[in-house]
CSV table of C-alpha atoms in Angstrom, one decimal:
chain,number,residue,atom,x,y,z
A,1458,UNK,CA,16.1,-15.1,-104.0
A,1459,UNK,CA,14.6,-18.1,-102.3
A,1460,UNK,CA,10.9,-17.8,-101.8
A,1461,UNK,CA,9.8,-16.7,-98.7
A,1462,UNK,CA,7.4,-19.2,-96.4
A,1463,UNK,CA,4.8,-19.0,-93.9
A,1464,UNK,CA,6.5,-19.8,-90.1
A,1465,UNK,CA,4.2,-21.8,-87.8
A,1466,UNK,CA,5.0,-21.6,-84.1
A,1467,UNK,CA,6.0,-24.7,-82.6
A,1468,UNK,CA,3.6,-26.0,-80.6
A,1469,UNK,CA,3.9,-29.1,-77.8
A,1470,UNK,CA,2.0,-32.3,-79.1
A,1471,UNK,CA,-1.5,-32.7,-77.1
A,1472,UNK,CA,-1.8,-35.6,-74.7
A,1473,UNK,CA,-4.3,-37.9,-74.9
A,1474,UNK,CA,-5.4,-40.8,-72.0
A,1475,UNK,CA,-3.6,-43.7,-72.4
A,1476,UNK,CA,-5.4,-46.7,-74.0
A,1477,UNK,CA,-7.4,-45.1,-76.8
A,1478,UNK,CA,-8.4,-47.5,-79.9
A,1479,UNK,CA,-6.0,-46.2,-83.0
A,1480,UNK,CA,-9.2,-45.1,-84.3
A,1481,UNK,CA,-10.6,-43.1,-81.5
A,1482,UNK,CA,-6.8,-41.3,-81.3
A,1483,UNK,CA,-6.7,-40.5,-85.1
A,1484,UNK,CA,-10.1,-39.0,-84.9
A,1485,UNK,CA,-9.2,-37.0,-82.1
A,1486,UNK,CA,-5.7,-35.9,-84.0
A,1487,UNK,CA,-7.4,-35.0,-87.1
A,1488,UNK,CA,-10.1,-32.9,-85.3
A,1489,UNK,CA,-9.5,-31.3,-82.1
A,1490,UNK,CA,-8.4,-28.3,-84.1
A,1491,UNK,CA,-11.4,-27.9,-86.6
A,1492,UNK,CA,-14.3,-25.6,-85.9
A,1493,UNK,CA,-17.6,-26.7,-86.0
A,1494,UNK,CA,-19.6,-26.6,-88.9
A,1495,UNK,CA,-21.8,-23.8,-89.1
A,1496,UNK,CA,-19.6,-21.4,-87.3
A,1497,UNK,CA,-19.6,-17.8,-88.2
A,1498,UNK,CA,-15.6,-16.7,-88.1
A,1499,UNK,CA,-15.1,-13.3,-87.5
A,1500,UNK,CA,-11.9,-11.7,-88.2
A,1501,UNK,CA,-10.6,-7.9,-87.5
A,1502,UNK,CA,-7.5,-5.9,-88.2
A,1503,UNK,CA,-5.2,-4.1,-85.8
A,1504,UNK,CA,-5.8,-0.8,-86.1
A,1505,UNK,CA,-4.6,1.1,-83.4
A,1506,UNK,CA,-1.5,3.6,-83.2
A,1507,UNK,CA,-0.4,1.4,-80.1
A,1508,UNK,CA,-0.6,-1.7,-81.7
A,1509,UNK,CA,2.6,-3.1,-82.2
A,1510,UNK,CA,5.6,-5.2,-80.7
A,1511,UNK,CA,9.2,-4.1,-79.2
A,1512,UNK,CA,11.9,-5.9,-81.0
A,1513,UNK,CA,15.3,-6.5,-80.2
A,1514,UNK,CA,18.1,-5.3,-83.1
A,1515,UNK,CA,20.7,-7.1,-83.6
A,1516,UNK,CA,24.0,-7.4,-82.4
A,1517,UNK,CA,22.9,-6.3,-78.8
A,1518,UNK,CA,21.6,-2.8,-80.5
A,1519,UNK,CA,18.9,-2.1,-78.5
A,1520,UNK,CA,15.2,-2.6,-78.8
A,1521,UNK,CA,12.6,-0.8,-81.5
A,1522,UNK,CA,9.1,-0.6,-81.8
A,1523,UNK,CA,7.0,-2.4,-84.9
A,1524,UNK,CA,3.5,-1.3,-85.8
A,1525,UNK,CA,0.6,-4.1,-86.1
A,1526,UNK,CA,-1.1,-2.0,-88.7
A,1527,UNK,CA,-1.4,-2.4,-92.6
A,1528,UNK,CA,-2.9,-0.2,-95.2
A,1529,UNK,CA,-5.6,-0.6,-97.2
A,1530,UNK,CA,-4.6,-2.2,-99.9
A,1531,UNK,CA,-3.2,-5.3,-97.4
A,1532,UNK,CA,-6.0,-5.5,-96.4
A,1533,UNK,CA,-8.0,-5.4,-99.1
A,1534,UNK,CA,-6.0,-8.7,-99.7
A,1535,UNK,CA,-6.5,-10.7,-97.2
A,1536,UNK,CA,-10.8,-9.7,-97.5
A,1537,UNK,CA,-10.3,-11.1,-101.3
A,1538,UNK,CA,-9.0,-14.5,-99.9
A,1539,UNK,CA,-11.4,-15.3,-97.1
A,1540,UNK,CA,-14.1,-14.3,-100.0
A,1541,UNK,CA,-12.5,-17.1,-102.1
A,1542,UNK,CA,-12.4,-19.5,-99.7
A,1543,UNK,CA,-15.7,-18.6,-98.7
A,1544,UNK,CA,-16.9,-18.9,-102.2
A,1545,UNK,CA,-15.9,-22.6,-102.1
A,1546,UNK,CA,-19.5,-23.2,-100.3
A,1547,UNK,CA,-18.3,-23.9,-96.8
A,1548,UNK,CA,-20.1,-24.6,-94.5
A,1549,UNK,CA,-18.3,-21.9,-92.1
A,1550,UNK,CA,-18.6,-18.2,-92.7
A,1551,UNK,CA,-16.5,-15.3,-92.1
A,1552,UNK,CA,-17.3,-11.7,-91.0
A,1553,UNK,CA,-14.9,-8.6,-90.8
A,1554,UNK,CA,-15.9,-6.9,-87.8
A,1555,UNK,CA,-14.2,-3.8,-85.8
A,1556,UNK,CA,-14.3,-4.8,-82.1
A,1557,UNK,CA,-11.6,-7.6,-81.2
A,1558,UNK,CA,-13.7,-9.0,-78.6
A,1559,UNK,CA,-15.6,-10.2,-81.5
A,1560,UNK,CA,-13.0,-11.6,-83.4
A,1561,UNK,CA,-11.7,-15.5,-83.3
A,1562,UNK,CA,-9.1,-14.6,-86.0
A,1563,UNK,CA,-7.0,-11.1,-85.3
A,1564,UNK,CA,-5.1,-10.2,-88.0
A,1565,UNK,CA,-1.3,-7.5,-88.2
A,1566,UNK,CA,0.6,-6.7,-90.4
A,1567,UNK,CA,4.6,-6.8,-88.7
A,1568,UNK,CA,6.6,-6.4,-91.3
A,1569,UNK,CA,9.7,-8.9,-90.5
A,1570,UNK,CA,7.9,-11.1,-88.4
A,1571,UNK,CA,7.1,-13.5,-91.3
A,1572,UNK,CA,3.7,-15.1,-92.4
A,1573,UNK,CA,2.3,-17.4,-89.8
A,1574,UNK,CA,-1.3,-18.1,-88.1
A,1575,UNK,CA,-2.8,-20.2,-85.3
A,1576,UNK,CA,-4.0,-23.7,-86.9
A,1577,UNK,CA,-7.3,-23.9,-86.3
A,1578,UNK,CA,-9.1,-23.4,-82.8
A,1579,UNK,CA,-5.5,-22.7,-81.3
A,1580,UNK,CA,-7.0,-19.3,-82.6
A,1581,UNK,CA,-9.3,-19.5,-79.2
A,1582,UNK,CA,-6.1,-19.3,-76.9
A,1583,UNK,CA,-4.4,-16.0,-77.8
A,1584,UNK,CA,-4.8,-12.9,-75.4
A,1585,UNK,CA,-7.4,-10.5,-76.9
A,1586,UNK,CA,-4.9,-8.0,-77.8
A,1587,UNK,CA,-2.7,-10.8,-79.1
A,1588,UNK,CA,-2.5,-11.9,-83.1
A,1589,UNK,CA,-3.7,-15.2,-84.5
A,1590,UNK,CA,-2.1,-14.3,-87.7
A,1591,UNK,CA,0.4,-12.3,-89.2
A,1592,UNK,CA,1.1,-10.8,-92.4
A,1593,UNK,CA,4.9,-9.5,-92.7
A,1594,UNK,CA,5.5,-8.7,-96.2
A,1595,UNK,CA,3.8,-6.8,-99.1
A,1596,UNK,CA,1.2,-9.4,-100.5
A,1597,UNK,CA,-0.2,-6.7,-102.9
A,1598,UNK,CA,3.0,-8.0,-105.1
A,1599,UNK,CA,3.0,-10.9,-108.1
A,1600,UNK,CA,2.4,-13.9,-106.8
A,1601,UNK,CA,2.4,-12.9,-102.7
A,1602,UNK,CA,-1.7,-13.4,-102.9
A,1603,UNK,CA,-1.0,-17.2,-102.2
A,1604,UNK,CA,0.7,-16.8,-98.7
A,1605,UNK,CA,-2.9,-15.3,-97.4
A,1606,UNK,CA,-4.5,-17.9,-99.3
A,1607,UNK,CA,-2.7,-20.3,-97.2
A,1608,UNK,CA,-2.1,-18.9,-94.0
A,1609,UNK,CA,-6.8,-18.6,-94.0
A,1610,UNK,CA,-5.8,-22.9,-94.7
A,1611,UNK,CA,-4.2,-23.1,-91.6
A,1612,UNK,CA,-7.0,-20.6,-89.7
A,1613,UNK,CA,-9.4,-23.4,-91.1
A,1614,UNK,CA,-6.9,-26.3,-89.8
A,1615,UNK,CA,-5.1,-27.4,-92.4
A,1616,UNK,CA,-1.3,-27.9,-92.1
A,1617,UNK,CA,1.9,-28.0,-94.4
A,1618,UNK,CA,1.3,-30.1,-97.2
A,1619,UNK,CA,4.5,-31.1,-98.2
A,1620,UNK,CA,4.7,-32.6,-94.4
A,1621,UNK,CA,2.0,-35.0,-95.4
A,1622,UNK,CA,3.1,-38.5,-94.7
A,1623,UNK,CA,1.7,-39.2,-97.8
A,1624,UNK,CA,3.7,-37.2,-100.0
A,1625,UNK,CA,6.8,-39.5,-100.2
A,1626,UNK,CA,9.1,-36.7,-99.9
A,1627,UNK,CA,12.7,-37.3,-99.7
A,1628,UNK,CA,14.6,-33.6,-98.6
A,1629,UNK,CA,18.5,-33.0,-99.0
A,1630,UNK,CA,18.0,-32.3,-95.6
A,1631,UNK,CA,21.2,-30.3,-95.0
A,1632,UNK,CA,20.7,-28.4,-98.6
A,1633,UNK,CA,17.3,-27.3,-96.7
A,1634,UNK,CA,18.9,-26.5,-93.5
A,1635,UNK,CA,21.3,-24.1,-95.3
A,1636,UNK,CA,18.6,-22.9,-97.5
A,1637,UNK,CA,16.8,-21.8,-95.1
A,1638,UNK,CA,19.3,-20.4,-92.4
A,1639,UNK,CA,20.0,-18.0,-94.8
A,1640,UNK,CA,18.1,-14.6,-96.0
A,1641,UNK,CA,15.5,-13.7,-96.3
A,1642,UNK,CA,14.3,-16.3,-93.5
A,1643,UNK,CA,17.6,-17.1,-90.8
A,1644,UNK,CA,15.7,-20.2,-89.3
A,1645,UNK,CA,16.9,-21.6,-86.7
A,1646,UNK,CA,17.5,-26.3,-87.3
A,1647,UNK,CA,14.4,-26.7,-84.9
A,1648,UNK,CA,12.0,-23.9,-87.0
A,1649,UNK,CA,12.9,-25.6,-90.1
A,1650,UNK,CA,12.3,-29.0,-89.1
A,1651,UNK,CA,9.6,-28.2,-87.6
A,1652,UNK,CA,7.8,-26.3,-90.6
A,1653,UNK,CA,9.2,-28.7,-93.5
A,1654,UNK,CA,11.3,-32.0,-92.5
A,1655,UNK,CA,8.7,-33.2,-89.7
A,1656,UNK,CA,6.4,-35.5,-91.1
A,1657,UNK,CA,2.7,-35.0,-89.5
A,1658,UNK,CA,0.3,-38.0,-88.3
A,1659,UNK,CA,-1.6,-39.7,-91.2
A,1660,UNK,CA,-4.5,-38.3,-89.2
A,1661,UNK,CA,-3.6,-34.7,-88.9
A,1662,UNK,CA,-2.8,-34.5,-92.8
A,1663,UNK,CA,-5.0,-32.5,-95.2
A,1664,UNK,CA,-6.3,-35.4,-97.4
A,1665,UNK,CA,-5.3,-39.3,-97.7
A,1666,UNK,CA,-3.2,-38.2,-101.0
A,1667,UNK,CA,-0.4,-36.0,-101.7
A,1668,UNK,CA,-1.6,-32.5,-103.4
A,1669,UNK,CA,1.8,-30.8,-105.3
A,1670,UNK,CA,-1.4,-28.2,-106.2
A,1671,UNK,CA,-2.6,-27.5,-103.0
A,1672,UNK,CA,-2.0,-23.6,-101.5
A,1673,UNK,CA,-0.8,-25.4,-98.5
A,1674,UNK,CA,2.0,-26.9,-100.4
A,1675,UNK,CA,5.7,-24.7,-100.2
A,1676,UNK,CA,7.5,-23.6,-103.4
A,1677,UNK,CA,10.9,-25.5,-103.5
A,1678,UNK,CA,13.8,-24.9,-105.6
A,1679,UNK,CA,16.0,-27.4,-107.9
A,1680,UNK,CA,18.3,-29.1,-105.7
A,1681,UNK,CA,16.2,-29.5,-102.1
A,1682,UNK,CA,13.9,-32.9,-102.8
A,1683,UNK,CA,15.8,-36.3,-103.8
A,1684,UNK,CA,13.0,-38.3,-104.3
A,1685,UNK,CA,10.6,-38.7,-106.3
A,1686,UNK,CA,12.9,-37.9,-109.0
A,1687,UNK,CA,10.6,-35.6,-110.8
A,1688,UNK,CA,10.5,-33.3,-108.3
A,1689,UNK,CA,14.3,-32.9,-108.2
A,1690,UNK,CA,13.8,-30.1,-110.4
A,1691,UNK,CA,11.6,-28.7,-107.5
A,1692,UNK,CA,7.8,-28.3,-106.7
A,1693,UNK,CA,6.2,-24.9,-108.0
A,1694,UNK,CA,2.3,-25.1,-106.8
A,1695,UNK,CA,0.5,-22.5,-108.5
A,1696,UNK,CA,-0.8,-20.4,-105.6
A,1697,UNK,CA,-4.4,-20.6,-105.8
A,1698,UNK,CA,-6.7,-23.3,-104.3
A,1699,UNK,CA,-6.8,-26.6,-105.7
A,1700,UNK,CA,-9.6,-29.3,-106.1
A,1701,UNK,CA,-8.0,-30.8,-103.4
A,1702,UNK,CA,-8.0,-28.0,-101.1
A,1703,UNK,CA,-11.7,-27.4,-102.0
A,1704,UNK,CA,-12.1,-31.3,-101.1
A,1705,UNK,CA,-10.9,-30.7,-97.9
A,1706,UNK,CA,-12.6,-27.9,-97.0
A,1707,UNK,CA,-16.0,-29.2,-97.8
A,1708,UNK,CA,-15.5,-32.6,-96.2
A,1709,UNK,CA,-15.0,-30.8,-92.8
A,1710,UNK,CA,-17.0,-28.0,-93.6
A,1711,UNK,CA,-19.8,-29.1,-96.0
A,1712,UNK,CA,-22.4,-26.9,-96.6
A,1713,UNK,CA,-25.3,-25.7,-94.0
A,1714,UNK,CA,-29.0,-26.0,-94.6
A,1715,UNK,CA,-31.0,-23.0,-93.3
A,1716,UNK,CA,-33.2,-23.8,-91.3
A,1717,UNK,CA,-34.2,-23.8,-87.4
A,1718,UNK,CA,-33.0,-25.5,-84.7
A,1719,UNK,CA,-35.7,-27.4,-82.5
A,1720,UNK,CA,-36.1,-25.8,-79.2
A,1721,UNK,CA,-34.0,-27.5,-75.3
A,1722,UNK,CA,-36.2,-25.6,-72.6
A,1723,UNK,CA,-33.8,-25.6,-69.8
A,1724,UNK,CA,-34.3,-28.5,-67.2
A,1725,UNK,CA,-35.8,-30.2,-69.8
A,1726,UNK,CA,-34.0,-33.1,-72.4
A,1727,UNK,CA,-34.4,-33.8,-75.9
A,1728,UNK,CA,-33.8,-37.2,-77.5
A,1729,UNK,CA,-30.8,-37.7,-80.1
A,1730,UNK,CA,-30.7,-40.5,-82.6
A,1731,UNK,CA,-27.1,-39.7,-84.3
A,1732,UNK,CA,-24.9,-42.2,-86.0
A,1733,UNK,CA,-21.1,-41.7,-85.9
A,1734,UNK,CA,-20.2,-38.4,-87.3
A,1735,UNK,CA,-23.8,-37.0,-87.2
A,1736,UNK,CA,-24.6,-33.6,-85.9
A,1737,UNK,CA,-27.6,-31.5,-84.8
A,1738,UNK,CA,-28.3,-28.0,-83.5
A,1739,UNK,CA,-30.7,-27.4,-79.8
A,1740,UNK,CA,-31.9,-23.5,-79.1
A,1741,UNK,CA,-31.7,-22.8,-75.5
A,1742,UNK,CA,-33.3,-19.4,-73.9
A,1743,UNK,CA,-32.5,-19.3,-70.3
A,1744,UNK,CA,-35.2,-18.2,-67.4
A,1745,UNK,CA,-32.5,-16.9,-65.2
A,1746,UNK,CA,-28.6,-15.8,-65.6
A,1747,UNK,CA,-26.4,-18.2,-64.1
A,1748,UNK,CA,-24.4,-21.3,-64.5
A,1749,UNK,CA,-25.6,-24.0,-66.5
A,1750,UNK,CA,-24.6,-27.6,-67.0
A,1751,UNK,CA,-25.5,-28.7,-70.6
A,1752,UNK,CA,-24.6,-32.5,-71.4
A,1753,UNK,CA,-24.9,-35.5,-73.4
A,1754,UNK,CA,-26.0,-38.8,-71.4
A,1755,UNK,CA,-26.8,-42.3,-73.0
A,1756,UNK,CA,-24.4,-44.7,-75.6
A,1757,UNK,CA,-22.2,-42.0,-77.4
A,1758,UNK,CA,-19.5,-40.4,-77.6
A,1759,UNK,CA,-20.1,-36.6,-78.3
A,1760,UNK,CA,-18.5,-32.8,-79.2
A,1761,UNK,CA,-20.9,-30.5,-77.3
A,1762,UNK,CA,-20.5,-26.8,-78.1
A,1763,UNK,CA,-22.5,-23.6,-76.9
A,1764,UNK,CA,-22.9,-20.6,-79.2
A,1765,UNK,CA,-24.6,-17.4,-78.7
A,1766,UNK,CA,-26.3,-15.6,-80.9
A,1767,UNK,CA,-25.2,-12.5,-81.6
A,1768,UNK,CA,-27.1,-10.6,-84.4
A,1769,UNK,CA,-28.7,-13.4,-86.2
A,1770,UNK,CA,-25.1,-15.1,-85.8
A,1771,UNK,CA,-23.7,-18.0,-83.4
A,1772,UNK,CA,-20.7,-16.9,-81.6
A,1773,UNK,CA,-18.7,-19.4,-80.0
A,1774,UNK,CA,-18.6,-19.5,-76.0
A,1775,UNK,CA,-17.6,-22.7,-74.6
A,1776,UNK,CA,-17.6,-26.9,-75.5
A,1777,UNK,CA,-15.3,-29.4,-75.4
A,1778,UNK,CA,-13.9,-31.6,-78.4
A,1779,UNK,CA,-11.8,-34.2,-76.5
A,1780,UNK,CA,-14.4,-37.0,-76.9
A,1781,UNK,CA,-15.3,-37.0,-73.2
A,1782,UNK,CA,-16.1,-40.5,-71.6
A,1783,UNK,CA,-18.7,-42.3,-73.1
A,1784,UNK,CA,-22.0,-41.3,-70.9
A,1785,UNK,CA,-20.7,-38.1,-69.8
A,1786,UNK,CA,-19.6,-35.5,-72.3
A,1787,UNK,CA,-21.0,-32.1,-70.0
A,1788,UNK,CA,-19.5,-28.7,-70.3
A,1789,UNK,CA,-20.6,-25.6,-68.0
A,1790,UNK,CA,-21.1,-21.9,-69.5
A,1791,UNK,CA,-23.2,-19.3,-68.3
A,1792,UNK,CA,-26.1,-18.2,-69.9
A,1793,UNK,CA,-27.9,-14.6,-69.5
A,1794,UNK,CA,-31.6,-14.4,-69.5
A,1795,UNK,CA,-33.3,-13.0,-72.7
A,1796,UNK,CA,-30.8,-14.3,-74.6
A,1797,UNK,CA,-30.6,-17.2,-77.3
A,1798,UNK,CA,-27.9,-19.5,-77.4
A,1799,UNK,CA,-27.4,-22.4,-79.8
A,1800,UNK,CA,-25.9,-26.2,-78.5
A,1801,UNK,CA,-24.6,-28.0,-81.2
A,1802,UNK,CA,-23.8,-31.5,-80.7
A,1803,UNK,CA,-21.8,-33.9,-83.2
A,1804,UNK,CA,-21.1,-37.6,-82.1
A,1805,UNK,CA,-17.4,-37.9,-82.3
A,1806,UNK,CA,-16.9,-41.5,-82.7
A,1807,UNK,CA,-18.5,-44.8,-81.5
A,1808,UNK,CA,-21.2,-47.0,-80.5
A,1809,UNK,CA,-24.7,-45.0,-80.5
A,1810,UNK,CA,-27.4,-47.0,-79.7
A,1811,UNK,CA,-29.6,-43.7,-80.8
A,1812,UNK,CA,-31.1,-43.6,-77.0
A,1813,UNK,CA,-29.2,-40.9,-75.7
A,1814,UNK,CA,-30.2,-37.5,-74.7
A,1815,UNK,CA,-28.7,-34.0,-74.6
A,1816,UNK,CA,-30.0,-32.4,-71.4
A,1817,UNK,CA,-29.1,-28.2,-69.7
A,1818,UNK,CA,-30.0,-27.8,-65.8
């Protein structure tokens, strides 16, 4: 039997305002899905007798309800992998937590409904009662492990790694359309081009080099790659995470210093001095609940992101990621008095002349 694959949803290609410098657009492709460094991921399980989907049955047999809800030892699983990616020294943390409205990453377990996950922030814009990630078949089994390994990849951003441009990877492309039309997947032409004959953006691939090791890579069988000729054989990545997967992880996500964030009294500013690529943390404790306006003003280009804290933890509650215009990157969120709230700012890209300011009114 052919192995079985994750399934990623296709999703529409972002637009982007016309005129961009290449390098501008390939930062913004390579990281408008990554989280911020230093955010605390929580993740939950279904868990609910009504949480499930209505199917249809073939052949125009009616419809059938699918529970959402794994046992113990699935889940046990998939706490095991975000432990090993965690014990990689990321610089972002996960947290299992009970409530959903807590939760970035929701987690079922529909069996038939294949392995798949949001890529990154997509997370953000599923329903609250809707999954970000899906476990379909029995991963307590030999070798399943690696499909949770990799489907927490794609939670942290990273794509298919055999759709690096990098790779070099020449498919039979017809042997893998009738590879995988068949059992156990039936996918349609467009779901397997999209998942493994598409080739991504240099800037949206996991690393600069092809990784035949990485968990993000797919198994393929004798008979599906042409070229390079070693690989005719097929590509067999072992299923755990690679020195290149650990690479990645860390150069988005390297590890977080403990200490305190200086203190943005509302109404007031507070200087920056960050070079491309540099990042720093503001607290904020609001006098009154309302509306604020929290922006960066001067010669850079910046991410700004609120978090509130939620038991010692940020939680993420608004910000913006597109670059902005220079001299304007402002974002709105409302802010309740008594609490703390964390702005993180990272300048995307650019010119900094180290005389801007981050400001909240």
């Amino acid at each position: 039997m052919t192995a079985r694959y994750c399934s990623l949803a296709q999703q529409s290609a972002p637009a982007f305002a016309p005129g961009l410098a290449a390098e501008r657009l390939g930062a913004l492709r390579g990281g408008r899905l990554m989280w911020v460094n230093g955010t605390v991921l929580h993740y939950c399980f279904f868990d609910r007798e009504d949480d499930g989907s209505v199917i249809a049955l073939p052949g125009n047999a009616g419809t059938r309800w699918v529970s959402w809800v794994g046992g113990q030892e699935q889940r046990e699983v998939v706490r095991d992998c975000f432990r090993a990616w965690a014990d990689l020294g990321v610089g972002v943390t996960f947290a299992e937590v009970d409530d959903r409205s807590e939760a970035e990453l929701r987690i079922g377990f529909q069996a038939g409904d294949g392995c798949w996950s949001a890529v990154g922030r997509d997370a953000l814009s599923a329903g609250l009662n809707e999954r970000t990630m899906n476990v379909g078949w029995d991963v307590t089994a030999p070798g399943e492990r690696a499909v949770v390994l990799h489907e927490i990849g794609h939670a942290l951003g990273m794509r298919h790694e055999h759709q690096s441009p990098f790779a070099g990877l020449h498919f039979d492309d017809e042997a893998v359309y009738a590879e995988l039309s068949g059992p156990p997947h039936h996918w349609s032409r467009d779901r397997i081009h999209f998942n493994v004959l598409r080739k991504l953006d240099p800037a949206e691939a996991n690393g600069s080099v092809w990784d035949a090791q990485s968990v993000m890579e797919y198994p393929f069988a004798a008979g599906l790659i042409l070229e390079p000729e070693q690989f005719r054989a097929g590509v067999q990545p072992p299923g755990t995470l690679s020195p290149l997967d650990r690479e990645f992880a860390l150069r988005w996500y390297p590890p977080q210093s403990v200490r305190r964030p200086p203190a943005l009294v509302p109404f007031r500013s507070a200087p920056l001095s960050l070079g491309p690529g540099g990042q720093a943390d503001f607290t904020v404790e609001p006098r009154e609940t309302r509306e604020y306006a929290v922006g960066v003003f001067g010669e850079c280009d910046s991410v700004v992101v609120v978090f509130e804290e939620r038991d010692g933890e940020p939680r993420f509650l608004a910000g913006r990621d597109d670059g902005g215009a220079p001299f304007n990157a402002t974002i709105r969120a409302r802010l309740v008095r008594g609490r703390r709230y964390v702005v993180r700012v990272r300048q995307y890209c650019g010119w900094g002349s180290g005389e801007s300011a981050l400001m909240c009114w």
